[in-house]
Amino acid sequence: MKTIIRPANPDSIQQATELLREGKLVAIPTETVYGLGADALNPEAVKRIFAAKGRPAHHPLIVHIPDKAALTDWAIEIPEIAWKLAEHFWPGPLTIVLKKHPDVPMEVTGGQNTIALRVPNHPVALNLLKAFGGGIAAPSANRFCRISPTQASHVEVELGDKVDMILDGGACQVGLESTIVDLSGEEIKLLRPGLISKSEIEALLQMKLALPENNEQIHAPGMMEVHYAPDTTTILCTAEQIVNIQKGITFQHQYKLGVIAYFSEIVGDANTQVVTMPKDANAYAHDLYSTLRKLDNPEVDIILVEQPPQTEIWQAVNNRLNKAAKKYTDFESAEKNDSNILADIFYVLATWN
Ligand code: TXA
Ligand code: MG
């Protein structure tokens, strides 16, 4: 296959600009994850994003803009707090949802009257946005419900030749998607946790953020129950459970385990590949998706993740892990319904404790 990955430099950025003007798709590096970009004012180009990802058309996209001054091209009735957040956090991993400008095509916003906007903090994305001179609609550059890409090579694996060019800007610094704050309604809501925490935003705005209600999930598909998931079954466990599963299941059933350890020193063996993660939450976030990708391979039957602490600095990591992983209640129903690896694990945990 002809590789479409191009190192980011003035030439490739110029070429990417031309592709965007022709309505083509360009994968772009940002500080959070790679985005699958198209001209946000070209409905046909935007439809190609949905087709490439296999994403339902009613799931809205984020529009990336070059600076906060461009906000008025995309949104109306912009409240003072939006300017304050933009001033403080942009360029950076914060997306704000506002009432949309009437010129923005409904294809971009999934038919909604609101729009999600962000100025990314990555020199390649910013240079491209400046050269292009418009807004770039870009969801994460992965197939629908899969792990977001944090390196150019991940995009190639996810989307292959469905994308016209992949601009390689190196590994993404943050590694998790942006924090999303909805400023379009009466209440200010945190729709998705990220590197910029709820309390940092609350401290800046001097007000409390609300959490979204369950029935609003469709507005933010990132909030769906299963999302960001590897193909390999992934479960969240305590270190003790991991050790018990390792003893019981690899011995009795010859399953191969992938373990993402955090605090405990879990020892690998012929049937167990162990990755020990950084103890710092941001460093862990940076490595999380590439680690899940690495263990999501045919040599691993199940991925066991040692649950990180339940404190605020771990909120974004725990949010993504909860979406990638099955919970203990799933094992119980697995036991009743069918015989599979979860049922075997349930049995092992019940007998080894
Ligand atoms: O870090 C990021 O945000 C990355 C990079 C590429 O910028 N993008 C990203 O896009 O994660 P995506 O499409 O995978 O997730 C976009 C999220 C979804 O949860 C979507 O529902 C929400 O933004 N969103 C977009 N427009 C919205 C709107 N009008 N109202 C509420 N949520 C919206
Ligand atoms: Mg995504």
Coordinates of C-alpha atoms in Angstrom, one line a residue, residues 73-353:
D73 CA -17.4 33.4 12.4
W74 CA -18.8 30.2 13.9
A75 CA -20.9 31.0 16.9
I76 CA -23.5 33.6 18.0
E77 CA -24.6 35.0 21.3
I78 CA -21.1 34.3 22.7
P79 CA -21.2 34.8 26.5
E80 CA -18.5 36.5 28.4
I81 CA -17.4 33.3 30.0
A82 CA -16.6 31.8 26.6
W83 CA -14.1 34.6 25.9
K84 CA -12.7 34.1 29.4
L85 CA -12.2 30.4 28.8
A86 CA -10.7 31.0 25.3
E87 CA -8.4 33.6 26.6
H88 CA -7.1 31.4 29.4
F89 CA -7.0 27.9 27.8
W90 CA -6.5 28.5 24.0
P91 CA -4.6 27.3 22.2
G92 CA -5.2 24.1 24.3
P93 CA -7.2 21.0 25.0
L94 CA -10.5 22.6 25.7
T95 CA -13.6 22.5 23.4
I96 CA -16.5 24.9 24.0
V97 CA -20.0 24.4 22.8
L98 CA -21.9 27.5 21.8
K99 CA -25.0 28.5 19.7
K100 CA -24.0 28.0 16.1
H101 CA -23.7 30.7 13.4
P102 CA -26.4 30.3 10.7
D103 CA -23.7 30.0 8.0
V104 CA -22.4 26.7 9.5
P105 CA -23.7 23.7 7.6
M106 CA -26.0 21.4 9.6
E107 CA -23.8 18.4 8.4
V108 CA -21.1 19.7 10.8
T109 CA -23.3 19.9 13.9
G110 CA -25.2 16.7 13.3
G111 CA -28.4 18.8 12.8
Q112 CA -28.1 20.6 16.1
N113 CA -28.2 24.4 16.6
T114 CA -25.0 24.3 18.7
I115 CA -21.4 24.0 17.6
A116 CA -18.2 22.7 19.3
L117 CA -15.1 24.8 18.8
R118 CA -11.4 24.5 19.7
V119 CA -8.0 26.1 19.0
P120 CA -5.6 23.2 19.1
N121 CA -2.1 23.7 20.7
H122 CA 0.0 22.0 18.1
P123 CA 2.3 24.0 15.8
V124 CA 1.4 21.8 12.7
A125 CA -2.4 22.2 13.3
L126 CA -2.0 25.9 13.9
N127 CA 0.1 26.5 10.8
L128 CA -2.3 24.5 8.7
L129 CA -5.3 26.4 10.1
K130 CA -3.5 29.7 9.3
A131 CA -2.6 28.6 5.8
F132 CA -6.1 27.2 5.1
G133 CA -7.7 30.3 6.6
G134 CA -11.0 28.6 7.6
G135 CA -12.3 26.1 10.1
I136 CA -11.3 22.4 10.0
A137 CA -14.0 20.0 11.2
A138 CA -12.1 17.1 12.8
P139 CA -13.3 14.2 14.9
S140 CA -10.7 11.8 16.2
A141 CA -9.2 9.9 13.3
N142 CA -10.3 6.5 14.2
R143 CA -13.1 4.2 13.1
F144 CA -16.4 4.8 15.1
C145 CA -16.1 3.5 18.7
R146 CA -12.5 2.6 18.4
I147 CA -9.4 4.0 20.3
S148 CA -8.3 7.5 19.3
P149 CA -5.0 7.6 17.4
T150 CA -2.1 9.3 19.1
Q151 CA 0.5 8.7 16.3
A152 CA 0.4 9.1 12.5
S153 CA 0.9 5.3 12.1
H154 CA -2.3 4.6 14.2
V155 CA -4.3 6.7 11.7
E156 CA -3.0 4.7 8.8
V157 CA -4.0 1.5 10.6
E158 CA -7.5 2.9 11.5
L159 CA -8.4 4.5 8.2
G160 CA -6.0 3.3 5.6
D161 CA -6.6 4.9 2.2
K162 CA -9.9 6.5 3.3
V163 CA -7.9 9.6 4.1
D164 CA -6.0 11.5 1.4
M165 CA -3.0 12.6 3.5
I166 CA -1.8 12.0 7.1
L167 CA 0.3 14.9 8.3
D168 CA 2.9 13.4 10.7
G169 CA 3.5 15.8 13.6
G170 CA 4.9 13.1 16.0
A171 CA 3.2 11.6 19.1
C172 CA 0.4 13.6 20.7
Q173 CA 1.6 15.3 23.9
V174 CA -1.7 14.9 25.9
G175 CA -2.9 11.6 24.5
L176 CA -6.6 11.9 25.5
E177 CA -9.3 14.0 23.8
S178 CA -10.1 17.5 24.9
T179 CA -12.3 18.6 27.8
I180 CA -15.7 19.7 26.5
V181 CA -17.7 22.4 28.2
D182 CA -21.2 23.3 27.0
L183 CA -22.0 27.0 27.3
S184 CA -25.0 27.0 25.0
G185 CA -27.7 26.5 27.6
E186 CA -28.9 27.9 30.9
E187 CA -26.4 25.7 32.9
I188 CA -22.7 25.3 32.1
K189 CA -22.0 21.6 31.7
L190 CA -18.9 19.5 31.6
L191 CA -19.7 17.1 28.7
R192 CA -16.3 15.3 28.6
P193 CA -13.4 15.3 31.2
G194 CA -9.9 15.9 29.9
L195 CA -6.5 17.2 30.9
I196 CA -8.1 20.6 31.8
S197 CA -10.0 19.6 34.9
K198 CA -13.5 20.5 36.2
S199 CA -12.1 22.3 39.2
E200 CA -9.6 24.4 37.1
I201 CA -12.5 25.6 35.0
E202 CA -14.6 26.3 38.1
A203 CA -11.8 28.2 39.7
L204 CA -11.4 30.4 36.6
L205 CA -15.1 31.1 36.2
Q206 CA -15.9 31.2 39.9
M207 CA -18.9 29.0 39.4
K208 CA -19.9 25.3 39.5
L209 CA -20.2 23.2 36.4
A210 CA -23.1 20.8 36.1
L211 CA -22.7 17.2 34.8
P212 CA -24.9 16.1 31.8
E213 CA -28.0 14.1 32.3
N214 CA -28.2 10.6 30.8
N215 CA -30.7 11.5 28.2
E216 CA -28.3 14.0 26.7
Q217 CA -25.8 11.3 25.7
I218 CA -26.6 11.7 22.0
H219 CA -25.2 15.2 22.0
A220 CA -21.8 13.8 22.9
P221 CA -21.2 10.4 21.4
G222 CA -17.9 10.3 23.4
M223 CA -20.2 9.8 26.4
M224 CA -21.7 6.5 25.1
E225 CA -21.3 3.5 27.3
V226 CA -18.9 1.6 25.0
H227 CA -16.4 3.9 23.2
Y228 CA -12.7 4.1 22.8
A229 CA -12.7 0.3 23.0
P230 CA -10.0 -2.2 21.8
D231 CA -11.3 -5.3 19.9
T232 CA -9.9 -7.5 22.7
T233 CA -12.1 -7.8 25.7
T234 CA -10.8 -5.4 28.4
I235 CA -11.6 -5.5 32.1
L236 CA -10.8 -3.2 35.1
C237 CA -9.5 -5.1 38.1
T238 CA -7.7 -4.7 41.4
A239 CA -4.1 -5.9 41.4
E240 CA -5.1 -8.8 43.6
Q241 CA -7.7 -10.0 41.1
I242 CA -5.1 -9.7 38.3
V243 CA -2.8 -12.0 40.2
N244 CA -5.6 -14.5 40.9
I245 CA -6.6 -14.5 37.2
Q246 CA -3.0 -14.9 36.2
K247 CA -2.7 -18.0 38.5
G248 CA -6.0 -19.5 37.7
I249 CA -6.8 -18.7 34.1
T250 CA -3.5 -19.0 32.3
F251 CA -3.0 -22.3 34.1
Q252 CA -6.4 -23.9 33.6
H253 CA -7.5 -22.4 30.3
Q254 CA -4.2 -21.4 28.6
Y255 CA -5.5 -17.9 27.9
K256 CA -3.0 -15.2 27.1
L257 CA -3.2 -12.1 29.2
G258 CA -2.3 -8.5 28.5
V259 CA -1.9 -6.6 31.8
I260 CA -1.8 -2.8 32.2
A261 CA -0.3 -2.4 35.7
Y262 CA 0.0 0.9 37.5
F263 CA 1.0 0.6 41.1
S264 CA 1.6 -3.1 41.7
E265 CA 4.5 -5.0 40.4
I266 CA 2.8 -7.7 38.4
V267 CA 5.3 -10.1 37.0
G268 CA 4.9 -11.3 33.4
D269 CA 5.3 -14.9 32.3
A270 CA 5.0 -17.0 29.1
N271 CA 1.2 -16.3 29.1
T272 CA 1.2 -12.7 30.5
Q273 CA 2.5 -9.6 28.8
V274 CA 2.7 -6.8 31.4
V275 CA 3.0 -3.1 30.7
T276 CA 3.8 -1.0 33.7
M277 CA 2.4 2.5 33.4
P278 CA 3.7 5.8 34.8
K279 CA 2.4 6.8 38.2
D280 CA 1.8 10.4 37.2
A281 CA -1.8 10.8 35.8
N282 CA -0.8 13.0 32.8
A283 CA 2.1 10.7 31.8
Y284 CA -0.3 7.7 32.2
A285 CA -2.9 9.5 29.9
H286 CA -0.2 10.2 27.4
D287 CA 0.6 6.4 27.1
L288 CA -2.9 5.0 27.6
Y289 CA -4.2 4.7 24.0
S290 CA -0.9 3.5 22.5
T291 CA -0.7 0.8 25.3
L292 CA -4.2 -0.4 24.6
R293 CA -3.4 -0.5 20.9
K294 CA -0.2 -2.5 21.6
L295 CA -2.0 -5.1 23.7
D296 CA -4.9 -5.3 21.3
N297 CA -3.2 -8.0 19.2
P298 CA -4.0 -11.6 18.3
E299 CA -1.5 -12.9 20.9
V300 CA -3.7 -11.4 23.8
D301 CA -7.0 -13.0 24.7
I302 CA -8.0 -10.5 27.4
I303 CA -6.6 -7.2 28.6
L304 CA -6.6 -6.7 32.4
V305 CA -6.2 -3.1 33.6
E306 CA -5.3 -2.3 37.2
Q307 CA -7.8 0.4 38.3
P308 CA -6.1 3.7 39.0
P309 CA -7.1 5.8 42.0
Q310 CA -10.6 7.5 42.0
T311 CA -9.3 11.0 42.5
E312 CA -9.9 14.1 40.3
I313 CA -6.5 14.1 38.6
W314 CA -7.4 10.6 37.3
Q315 CA -10.9 11.6 36.2
A316 CA -10.2 11.7 32.4
V317 CA -8.2 8.5 32.5
N318 CA -10.9 6.7 34.5
N319 CA -13.6 8.1 32.2
R320 CA -11.8 6.5 29.2
L321 CA -11.0 3.2 31.0
N322 CA -14.7 2.9 32.1
K323 CA -15.7 3.1 28.4
A324 CA -13.0 0.7 27.1
A325 CA -13.6 -1.9 29.8
K326 CA -16.2 -4.3 31.0
K327 CA -17.2 -4.3 34.7
Y328 CA -17.6 -7.1 37.2
T329 CA -21.4 -7.1 36.6
D330 CA -20.8 -8.1 33.0
F331 CA -18.9 -11.2 34.2
E332 CA -21.9 -12.3 36.2
S333 CA -24.2 -12.2 33.2
A334 CA -21.6 -13.8 31.1
E335 CA -21.7 -16.8 33.5
K336 CA -25.4 -17.1 33.1
N337 CA -25.6 -16.6 29.4
D338 CA -22.7 -18.3 27.7
S339 CA -19.4 -19.9 28.1
N340 CA -16.6 -17.5 27.2
I341 CA -13.5 -15.9 28.7
L342 CA -15.5 -13.6 31.0
A343 CA -17.4 -16.6 32.4
D344 CA -14.1 -18.4 33.0
I345 CA -12.7 -15.4 34.7
F346 CA -15.7 -15.1 36.9
Y347 CA -15.3 -18.7 37.9
V348 CA -11.6 -18.3 38.6
L349 CA -12.2 -15.2 40.8
A350 CA -14.9 -16.9 42.7
T351 CA -12.8 -20.0 43.4
W352 CA -9.4 -18.5 44.0
N353 CA -10.5 -15.9 46.6

